[in-house]
């Protein structure tokens, strides 16, 4: 009897995640910049929600064509406060937040193929993304948890009203903000993943990762915990820890490994994001899978080519003969 594929929606996404690993997309901003769009505005890619929505659909399509199964919306830097600084009223700001979900859904429906549905994750970036002053990589904004919850809850409600499959609470630099976000998602009826931005085994604000991950262990709304917008090496170290501390599936989508030179406003260094191992050996994706990762993709500077390589490596790993070693690894890594 043929298996009925999960249908879009929160319940369908949870079922798909339980059934096996899913491939996330890559960096939205680098795909837009490669297409010639200026992202120097304080709203970053969210500016295009109003100015060039068709560019966002095209970017989502490119990642789906590369093998992604989940599109993350262009709402990372979008907020009522940020839009207000551009003279956008609250009603229109809510419409633009919803548009990000609608555009990703349009691309998902265009690219859906047979028994491989595509999913939409509504991006919820940290408070520090709104001032666009780099505080998203430091945390410690000087705001209370109540103030952070009051900031996040209205944008979460606007995004949920547009019907995403999951909320991406991403690039969170600070465990205190994570606490506020976990409070803000209660009762919304949509699952979420919680993903920290990290450096050297700690959050960007300096808290031990084990303590930060533990906050989500008992949060029913959170279906995956992990890291993004960090080096691939830091991501490698975090996956097993997140699985062990929370008992939940792990989400992981690091940067390319290059570093951003703020003074020169350019990326430097060589990419270290590689899906495969040397000389055809088992690589990063196999290790992530064994350690408990179930949502895998890329962040800044990881484009469609990187996602295609990741998707191919994951498909090869899942199709490989289940040797005793691999069976043991998967059993160990499955939360």
mmCIF file of C-alpha atoms in Angstrom:
data_model
loop_
_atom_site.group_PDB
_atom_site.id
_atom_site.type_symbol
_atom_site.label_atom_id
_atom_site.label_comp_id
_atom_site.label_asym_id
_atom_site.label_seq_id
_atom_site.Cartn_x
_atom_site.Cartn_y
_atom_site.Cartn_z
ATOM 1 C CA UNK A 1 0.000 0.000 0.000
ATOM 2 C CA UNK A 2 1.466 3.418 -0.919
ATOM 3 C CA UNK A 3 2.330 5.676 1.990
ATOM 4 C CA UNK A 4 0.402 8.942 2.092
ATOM 5 C CA UNK A 5 2.931 11.787 2.351
ATOM 6 C CA UNK A 6 2.520 14.343 5.122
ATOM 7 C CA UNK A 7 0.582 17.412 4.021
ATOM 8 C CA UNK A 8 1.663 20.997 4.761
ATOM 9 C CA UNK A 9 0.790 22.244 8.209
ATOM 10 C CA UNK A 10 2.211 21.985 11.730
ATOM 11 C CA UNK A 11 1.027 18.403 12.250
ATOM 12 C CA UNK A 12 2.369 17.375 8.865
ATOM 13 C CA UNK A 13 5.754 18.904 9.592
ATOM 14 C CA UNK A 14 6.003 17.130 12.934
ATOM 15 C CA UNK A 15 5.121 13.845 11.212
ATOM 16 C CA UNK A 16 7.722 14.428 8.490
ATOM 17 C CA UNK A 17 10.400 15.193 11.076
ATOM 18 C CA UNK A 18 9.539 12.035 12.984
ATOM 19 C CA UNK A 19 9.788 10.031 9.763
ATOM 20 C CA UNK A 20 13.348 11.055 8.964
ATOM 21 C CA UNK A 21 15.844 13.881 8.427
ATOM 22 C CA UNK A 22 14.933 16.971 6.402
ATOM 23 C CA UNK A 23 17.176 19.289 4.391
ATOM 24 C CA UNK A 24 16.979 23.009 5.145
ATOM 25 C CA UNK A 25 17.867 25.732 2.673
ATOM 26 C CA UNK A 26 21.002 27.900 2.720
ATOM 27 C CA UNK A 27 21.727 31.587 3.194
ATOM 28 C CA UNK A 28 18.897 33.691 1.803
ATOM 29 C CA UNK A 29 20.908 36.902 1.804
ATOM 30 C CA UNK A 30 23.802 35.554 -0.259
ATOM 31 C CA UNK A 31 21.391 34.134 -2.832
ATOM 32 C CA UNK A 32 19.669 37.523 -3.109
ATOM 33 C CA UNK A 33 22.971 39.388 -3.299
ATOM 34 C CA UNK A 34 24.150 37.024 -6.037
ATOM 35 C CA UNK A 35 21.039 38.011 -7.986
ATOM 36 C CA UNK A 36 22.077 41.676 -7.731
ATOM 37 C CA UNK A 37 19.902 42.919 -4.867
ATOM 38 C CA UNK A 38 21.229 45.566 -2.471
ATOM 39 C CA UNK A 39 20.799 44.402 1.114
ATOM 40 C CA UNK A 40 22.529 47.307 2.867
ATOM 41 C CA UNK A 41 19.216 48.587 4.226
ATOM 42 C CA UNK A 42 18.583 48.174 7.956
ATOM 43 C CA UNK A 43 15.821 45.687 7.156
ATOM 44 C CA UNK A 44 18.297 43.498 5.233
ATOM 45 C CA UNK A 45 16.482 40.880 3.138
ATOM 46 C CA UNK A 46 13.150 41.822 4.768
ATOM 47 C CA UNK A 47 13.187 45.009 2.657
ATOM 48 C CA UNK A 48 12.373 42.871 -0.357
ATOM 49 C CA UNK A 49 9.098 41.774 1.202
ATOM 50 C CA UNK A 50 7.827 45.169 0.074
ATOM 51 C CA UNK A 51 10.205 46.105 -2.738
ATOM 52 C CA UNK A 52 10.862 42.876 -4.659
ATOM 53 C CA UNK A 53 8.750 39.947 -3.467
ATOM 54 C CA UNK A 54 9.372 38.069 -6.713
ATOM 55 C CA UNK A 55 13.102 37.955 -5.833
ATOM 56 C CA UNK A 56 12.310 36.071 -2.632
ATOM 57 C CA UNK A 57 10.210 33.515 -4.476
ATOM 58 C CA UNK A 58 13.076 32.982 -6.933
ATOM 59 C CA UNK A 59 15.572 32.505 -4.096
ATOM 60 C CA UNK A 60 13.345 29.948 -2.375
ATOM 61 C CA UNK A 61 12.875 28.142 -5.700
ATOM 62 C CA UNK A 62 16.649 27.909 -6.193
ATOM 63 C CA UNK A 63 17.075 26.148 -2.868
ATOM 64 C CA UNK A 64 14.170 23.782 -3.437
ATOM 65 C CA UNK A 65 15.653 22.914 -6.833
ATOM 66 C CA UNK A 66 18.952 22.171 -5.084
ATOM 67 C CA UNK A 67 17.301 19.629 -2.795
ATOM 68 C CA UNK A 68 16.070 21.656 0.171
ATOM 69 C CA UNK A 69 12.821 20.489 1.730
ATOM 70 C CA UNK A 70 12.341 23.444 4.093
ATOM 71 C CA UNK A 71 12.392 27.153 3.163
ATOM 72 C CA UNK A 72 13.150 29.706 5.864
ATOM 73 C CA UNK A 73 11.298 32.977 5.288
ATOM 74 C CA UNK A 74 12.725 36.481 4.873
ATOM 75 C CA UNK A 75 11.386 37.673 8.237
ATOM 76 C CA UNK A 76 14.604 37.280 10.252
ATOM 77 C CA UNK A 77 15.098 41.051 10.561
ATOM 78 C CA UNK A 78 11.431 41.996 10.207
ATOM 79 C CA UNK A 79 9.521 43.499 13.118
ATOM 80 C CA UNK A 80 6.806 46.038 13.792
ATOM 81 C CA UNK A 81 9.439 48.362 15.267
ATOM 82 C CA UNK A 82 11.784 48.023 12.306
ATOM 83 C CA UNK A 83 9.063 48.691 9.775
ATOM 84 C CA UNK A 84 7.859 51.669 11.838
ATOM 85 C CA UNK A 85 11.269 53.315 11.412
ATOM 86 C CA UNK A 86 10.636 53.225 7.672
ATOM 87 C CA UNK A 87 7.241 54.831 8.100
ATOM 88 C CA UNK A 88 5.302 51.582 7.697
ATOM 89 C CA UNK A 89 2.166 51.424 9.831
ATOM 90 C CA UNK A 90 1.327 48.507 12.065
ATOM 91 C CA UNK A 91 -1.322 46.987 9.807
ATOM 92 C CA UNK A 92 0.959 47.078 6.774
ATOM 93 C CA UNK A 93 3.861 45.709 8.833
ATOM 94 C CA UNK A 94 1.717 42.752 9.851
ATOM 95 C CA UNK A 95 0.841 42.185 6.205
ATOM 96 C CA UNK A 96 4.519 42.214 5.224
ATOM 97 C CA UNK A 97 5.418 39.725 7.954
ATOM 98 C CA UNK A 98 2.688 37.427 6.625
ATOM 99 C CA UNK A 99 3.903 37.955 3.058
ATOM 100 C CA UNK A 100 7.185 36.221 3.866
ATOM 101 C CA UNK A 101 5.280 33.036 4.697
ATOM 102 C CA UNK A 102 3.057 33.394 1.642
ATOM 103 C CA UNK A 103 5.996 33.821 -0.741
ATOM 104 C CA UNK A 104 7.831 30.808 0.641
ATOM 105 C CA UNK A 105 4.606 28.791 0.433
ATOM 106 C CA UNK A 106 4.149 29.795 -3.216
ATOM 107 C CA UNK A 107 7.663 28.556 -4.012
ATOM 108 C CA UNK A 108 7.079 25.370 -2.015
ATOM 109 C CA UNK A 109 3.896 24.567 -3.888
ATOM 110 C CA UNK A 110 5.571 25.207 -7.247
ATOM 111 C CA UNK A 111 8.507 22.931 -6.403
ATOM 112 C CA UNK A 112 6.635 20.171 -4.566
ATOM 113 C CA UNK A 113 7.104 16.838 -6.291
ATOM 114 C CA UNK A 114 4.955 13.766 -5.711
ATOM 115 C CA UNK A 115 5.637 12.288 -2.304
ATOM 116 C CA UNK A 116 8.193 14.990 -1.385
ATOM 117 C CA UNK A 117 6.247 17.891 0.134
ATOM 118 C CA UNK A 118 8.028 21.141 0.861
ATOM 119 C CA UNK A 119 7.792 22.990 4.180
ATOM 120 C CA UNK A 120 7.849 26.625 5.302
ATOM 121 C CA UNK A 121 9.681 27.796 8.426
ATOM 122 C CA UNK A 122 8.867 31.323 9.562
ATOM 123 C CA UNK A 123 12.115 32.984 10.618
ATOM 124 C CA UNK A 124 12.131 34.741 13.988
ATOM 125 C CA UNK A 125 15.490 36.423 14.457
ATOM 126 C CA UNK A 126 16.774 37.761 17.779
ATOM 127 C CA UNK A 127 15.992 41.218 19.087
ATOM 128 C CA UNK A 128 19.537 42.297 18.214
ATOM 129 C CA UNK A 129 18.829 41.880 14.487
ATOM 130 C CA UNK A 130 16.436 44.828 14.557
ATOM 131 C CA UNK A 131 18.882 47.622 15.543
ATOM 132 C CA UNK A 132 21.284 46.147 12.940
ATOM 133 C CA UNK A 133 24.238 47.157 15.131
ATOM 134 C CA UNK A 134 25.834 43.758 15.642
ATOM 135 C CA UNK A 135 24.157 43.105 18.989
ATOM 136 C CA UNK A 136 22.560 39.988 17.516
ATOM 137 C CA UNK A 137 26.010 38.402 17.918
ATOM 138 C CA UNK A 138 26.478 39.572 21.497
ATOM 139 C CA UNK A 139 23.125 39.360 23.267
ATOM 140 C CA UNK A 140 22.915 41.144 26.605
ATOM 141 C CA UNK A 141 20.700 43.930 25.282
ATOM 142 C CA UNK A 142 19.883 45.416 28.664
ATOM 143 C CA UNK A 143 16.244 44.334 28.352
ATOM 144 C CA UNK A 144 14.304 42.171 30.779
ATOM 145 C CA UNK A 145 12.772 38.854 29.765
ATOM 146 C CA UNK A 146 9.326 40.478 29.996
ATOM 147 C CA UNK A 147 10.437 43.202 27.576
ATOM 148 C CA UNK A 148 11.894 40.661 25.160
ATOM 149 C CA UNK A 149 8.755 38.552 25.304
ATOM 150 C CA UNK A 150 6.646 41.657 24.614
ATOM 151 C CA UNK A 151 8.835 42.385 21.579
ATOM 152 C CA UNK A 152 8.660 38.881 20.127
ATOM 153 C CA UNK A 153 5.054 37.853 20.810
ATOM 154 C CA UNK A 154 3.314 40.232 18.316
ATOM 155 C CA UNK A 155 5.596 39.273 15.426
ATOM 156 C CA UNK A 156 5.162 35.603 16.279
ATOM 157 C CA UNK A 157 1.390 36.026 16.215
ATOM 158 C CA UNK A 158 1.552 37.765 12.825
ATOM 159 C CA UNK A 159 3.697 35.002 11.387
ATOM 160 C CA UNK A 160 1.534 32.218 12.828
ATOM 161 C CA UNK A 161 -1.580 33.813 11.334
ATOM 162 C CA UNK A 162 -0.032 33.332 7.878
ATOM 163 C CA UNK A 163 0.146 29.558 8.364
ATOM 164 C CA UNK A 164 3.778 28.409 8.503
ATOM 165 C CA UNK A 165 4.582 24.776 9.193
ATOM 166 C CA UNK A 166 7.124 25.604 11.891
ATOM 167 C CA UNK A 167 8.696 28.632 13.576
ATOM 168 C CA UNK A 168 12.472 29.051 13.289
ATOM 169 C CA UNK A 169 13.641 30.758 16.485
ATOM 170 C CA UNK A 170 17.090 31.230 15.052
ATOM 171 C CA UNK A 171 20.499 32.796 15.614
ATOM 172 C CA UNK A 172 19.643 33.339 19.277
ATOM 173 C CA UNK A 173 22.785 34.678 20.985
ATOM 174 C CA UNK A 174 21.676 34.624 24.586
ATOM 175 C CA UNK A 175 20.019 32.073 26.877
ATOM 176 C CA UNK A 176 18.040 34.898 28.493
ATOM 177 C CA UNK A 177 16.460 35.706 25.131
ATOM 178 C CA UNK A 178 15.796 32.007 24.596
ATOM 179 C CA UNK A 179 13.793 31.987 27.834
ATOM 180 C CA UNK A 180 11.719 34.910 26.538
ATOM 181 C CA UNK A 181 11.139 33.212 23.186
ATOM 182 C CA UNK A 182 10.077 29.968 24.833
ATOM 183 C CA UNK A 183 7.509 31.920 26.832
ATOM 184 C CA UNK A 184 6.376 33.815 23.722
ATOM 185 C CA UNK A 185 5.625 30.682 21.656
ATOM 186 C CA UNK A 186 3.386 29.093 24.262
ATOM 187 C CA UNK A 187 -0.135 28.469 23.071
ATOM 188 C CA UNK A 188 0.454 29.525 19.463
ATOM 189 C CA UNK A 189 -0.300 26.073 18.094
ATOM 190 C CA UNK A 190 2.724 25.883 15.782
ATOM 191 C CA UNK A 191 5.873 23.862 16.537
ATOM 192 C CA UNK A 192 9.209 25.648 16.736
ATOM 193 C CA UNK A 193 12.890 24.936 16.593
ATOM 194 C CA UNK A 194 15.323 26.813 18.806
ATOM 195 C CA UNK A 195 18.729 27.479 17.298
ATOM 196 C CA UNK A 196 21.575 29.329 19.021
ATOM 197 C CA UNK A 197 24.425 31.266 17.485
ATOM 198 C CA UNK A 198 27.530 29.957 19.243
ATOM 199 C CA UNK A 199 31.297 30.247 19.491
ATOM 200 C CA UNK A 200 33.651 27.800 21.170
ATOM 201 C CA UNK A 201 31.076 25.793 23.075
ATOM 202 C CA UNK A 202 29.189 28.792 24.461
ATOM 203 C CA UNK A 203 26.391 31.067 23.357
ATOM 204 C CA UNK A 204 27.518 34.390 21.917
ATOM 205 C CA UNK A 205 26.601 35.914 25.272
ATOM 206 C CA UNK A 206 28.972 33.483 26.992
ATOM 207 C CA UNK A 207 26.648 30.945 28.618
ATOM 208 C CA UNK A 208 27.630 27.240 28.503
ATOM 209 C CA UNK A 209 25.811 25.513 25.666
ATOM 210 C CA UNK A 210 24.626 22.632 27.827
ATOM 211 C CA UNK A 211 22.754 25.088 30.058
ATOM 212 C CA UNK A 212 21.320 26.938 27.058
ATOM 213 C CA UNK A 213 20.095 23.764 25.359
ATOM 214 C CA UNK A 214 18.562 22.486 28.599
ATOM 215 C CA UNK A 215 16.041 25.351 28.582
ATOM 216 C CA UNK A 216 14.169 23.699 25.719
ATOM 217 C CA UNK A 217 14.188 20.155 27.069
ATOM 218 C CA UNK A 218 10.722 20.412 28.609
ATOM 219 C CA UNK A 219 9.212 22.871 26.107
ATOM 220 C CA UNK A 220 6.495 20.946 24.273
ATOM 221 C CA UNK A 221 6.359 23.528 21.473
ATOM 222 C CA UNK A 222 10.018 22.936 20.573
ATOM 223 C CA UNK A 223 10.513 20.028 18.168
ATOM 224 C CA UNK A 224 14.243 20.542 17.544
ATOM 225 C CA UNK A 225 17.169 22.286 19.232
ATOM 226 C CA UNK A 226 20.575 23.209 17.854
ATOM 227 C CA UNK A 227 22.807 25.840 16.300
ATOM 228 C CA UNK A 228 23.139 28.031 13.234
ATOM 229 C CA UNK A 229 25.180 30.989 11.972
ATOM 230 C CA UNK A 230 28.399 29.612 13.429
ATOM 231 C CA UNK A 231 31.485 27.893 12.057
ATOM 232 C CA UNK A 232 31.042 24.348 10.759
ATOM 233 C CA UNK A 233 33.507 23.186 13.396
ATOM 234 C CA UNK A 234 31.473 24.693 16.248
ATOM 235 C CA UNK A 235 28.359 23.133 14.732
ATOM 236 C CA UNK A 236 30.031 19.718 14.648
ATOM 237 C CA UNK A 237 30.733 19.888 18.377
ATOM 238 C CA UNK A 238 27.256 21.123 19.285
ATOM 239 C CA UNK A 239 25.093 18.469 17.628
ATOM 240 C CA UNK A 240 25.747 15.573 19.991
ATOM 241 C CA UNK A 241 25.539 17.876 23.010
ATOM 242 C CA UNK A 242 22.117 19.217 21.981
ATOM 243 C CA UNK A 243 20.790 15.681 21.479
ATOM 244 C CA UNK A 244 22.168 14.453 24.788
ATOM 245 C CA UNK A 245 20.945 17.398 26.860
ATOM 246 C CA UNK A 246 17.440 17.735 25.401
ATOM 247 C CA UNK A 247 16.515 14.311 24.043
ATOM 248 C CA UNK A 248 15.090 16.127 21.008
ATOM 249 C CA UNK A 249 15.986 16.051 17.312
ATOM 250 C CA UNK A 250 18.799 18.452 16.465
ATOM 251 C CA UNK A 251 18.756 21.313 13.960
ATOM 252 C CA UNK A 252 22.106 22.414 12.501
ATOM 253 C CA UNK A 253 22.902 24.940 9.764
ATOM 254 C CA UNK A 254 26.294 26.624 10.037
ATOM 255 C CA UNK A 255 27.902 29.335 7.934
ATOM 256 C CA UNK A 256 30.384 28.596 5.168
ATOM 257 C CA UNK A 257 33.339 29.009 7.521
ATOM 258 C CA UNK A 258 34.478 32.318 6.045
ATOM 259 C CA UNK A 259 34.719 35.323 8.375
ATOM 260 C CA UNK A 260 33.109 38.738 7.966
ATOM 261 C CA UNK A 261 35.428 41.756 8.013
ATOM 262 C CA UNK A 262 33.145 44.530 9.248
ATOM 263 C CA UNK A 263 35.669 47.271 8.446
ATOM 264 C CA UNK A 264 36.177 46.215 4.852
ATOM 265 C CA UNK A 265 32.579 44.949 4.584
ATOM 266 C CA UNK A 266 33.630 41.744 2.899
ATOM 267 C CA UNK A 267 34.065 38.055 3.594
ATOM 268 C CA UNK A 268 37.558 36.683 4.101
ATOM 269 C CA UNK A 269 39.132 33.260 4.291
ATOM 270 C CA UNK A 270 38.262 29.973 2.670
ATOM 271 C CA UNK A 271 35.010 28.051 3.096
ATOM 272 C CA UNK A 272 35.223 25.051 5.391
ATOM 273 C CA UNK A 273 31.616 23.886 4.959
ATOM 274 C CA UNK A 274 31.867 20.502 3.269
ATOM 275 C CA UNK A 275 29.139 17.889 3.224
ATOM 276 C CA UNK A 276 31.357 15.030 2.127
ATOM 277 C CA UNK A 277 34.553 13.526 3.445
ATOM 278 C CA UNK A 278 37.923 13.456 1.750
ATOM 279 C CA UNK A 279 38.393 10.963 -1.082
ATOM 280 C CA UNK A 280 34.775 9.866 -0.860
ATOM 281 C CA UNK A 281 34.977 9.003 2.828
ATOM 282 C CA UNK A 282 32.098 9.574 5.223
ATOM 283 C CA UNK A 283 31.716 13.250 5.908
ATOM 284 C CA UNK A 284 30.040 15.898 7.978
ATOM 285 C CA UNK A 285 26.458 14.941 7.177
ATOM 286 C CA UNK A 286 27.060 11.331 8.219
ATOM 287 C CA UNK A 287 28.498 12.499 11.535
ATOM 288 C CA UNK A 288 25.637 14.924 12.128
ATOM 289 C CA UNK A 289 23.112 12.195 11.389
ATOM 290 C CA UNK A 290 24.819 9.764 13.752
ATOM 291 C CA UNK A 291 24.910 12.424 16.485
ATOM 292 C CA UNK A 292 21.176 13.173 16.297
ATOM 293 C CA UNK A 293 20.718 15.851 13.612
ATOM 294 C CA UNK A 294 17.372 15.698 11.829
ATOM 295 C CA UNK A 295 17.199 19.201 10.290
ATOM 296 C CA UNK A 296 20.353 20.063 8.323
ATOM 297 C CA UNK A 297 21.251 22.972 6.063
ATOM 298 C CA UNK A 298 23.428 26.043 5.754
ATOM 299 C CA UNK A 299 23.419 29.673 6.826
ATOM 300 C CA UNK A 300 25.509 32.638 5.633
ATOM 301 C CA UNK A 301 27.463 32.040 2.414
ATOM 302 C CA UNK A 302 26.137 28.528 1.932
ATOM 303 C CA UNK A 303 24.361 28.643 -1.427
ATOM 304 C CA UNK A 304 22.415 26.207 -3.591
ATOM 305 C CA UNK A 305 25.574 24.292 -4.544
ATOM 306 C CA UNK A 306 26.332 23.661 -0.867
ATOM 307 C CA UNK A 307 22.774 22.526 -0.192
ATOM 308 C CA UNK A 308 22.827 20.257 -3.245
ATOM 309 C CA UNK A 309 25.994 18.590 -1.930
ATOM 310 C CA UNK A 310 24.461 18.218 1.535
ATOM 311 C CA UNK A 311 21.238 16.729 0.119
ATOM 312 C CA UNK A 312 23.205 14.295 -2.030
ATOM 313 C CA UNK A 313 25.367 13.191 0.888
ATOM 314 C CA UNK A 314 22.321 12.694 3.093
ATOM 315 C CA UNK A 315 20.549 10.669 0.406
ATOM 316 C CA UNK A 316 23.645 8.503 -0.049
ATOM 317 C CA UNK A 317 23.992 7.963 3.677
ATOM 318 C CA UNK A 318 20.338 6.968 4.063
ATOM 319 C CA UNK A 319 20.577 4.613 1.084
ATOM 320 C CA UNK A 320 23.795 2.961 2.260
ATOM 321 C CA UNK A 321 23.740 -0.600 3.438
ATOM 322 C CA UNK A 322 23.090 -0.612 7.220
ATOM 323 C CA UNK A 323 26.392 -1.979 8.481
ATOM 324 C CA UNK A 324 26.538 -2.798 12.207
ATOM 325 C CA UNK A 325 28.677 0.327 12.731
ATOM 326 C CA UNK A 326 26.180 2.615 11.036
ATOM 327 C CA UNK A 327 23.203 0.978 12.713
ATOM 328 C CA UNK A 328 24.839 1.547 16.108
ATOM 329 C CA UNK A 329 25.631 5.175 15.251
ATOM 330 C CA UNK A 330 22.084 5.895 14.162
ATOM 331 C CA UNK A 331 20.619 4.203 17.212
ATOM 332 C CA UNK A 332 22.948 6.269 19.391
ATOM 333 C CA UNK A 333 22.137 9.502 17.596
ATOM 334 C CA UNK A 334 18.369 9.119 17.466
ATOM 335 C CA UNK A 335 16.876 11.228 20.287
#
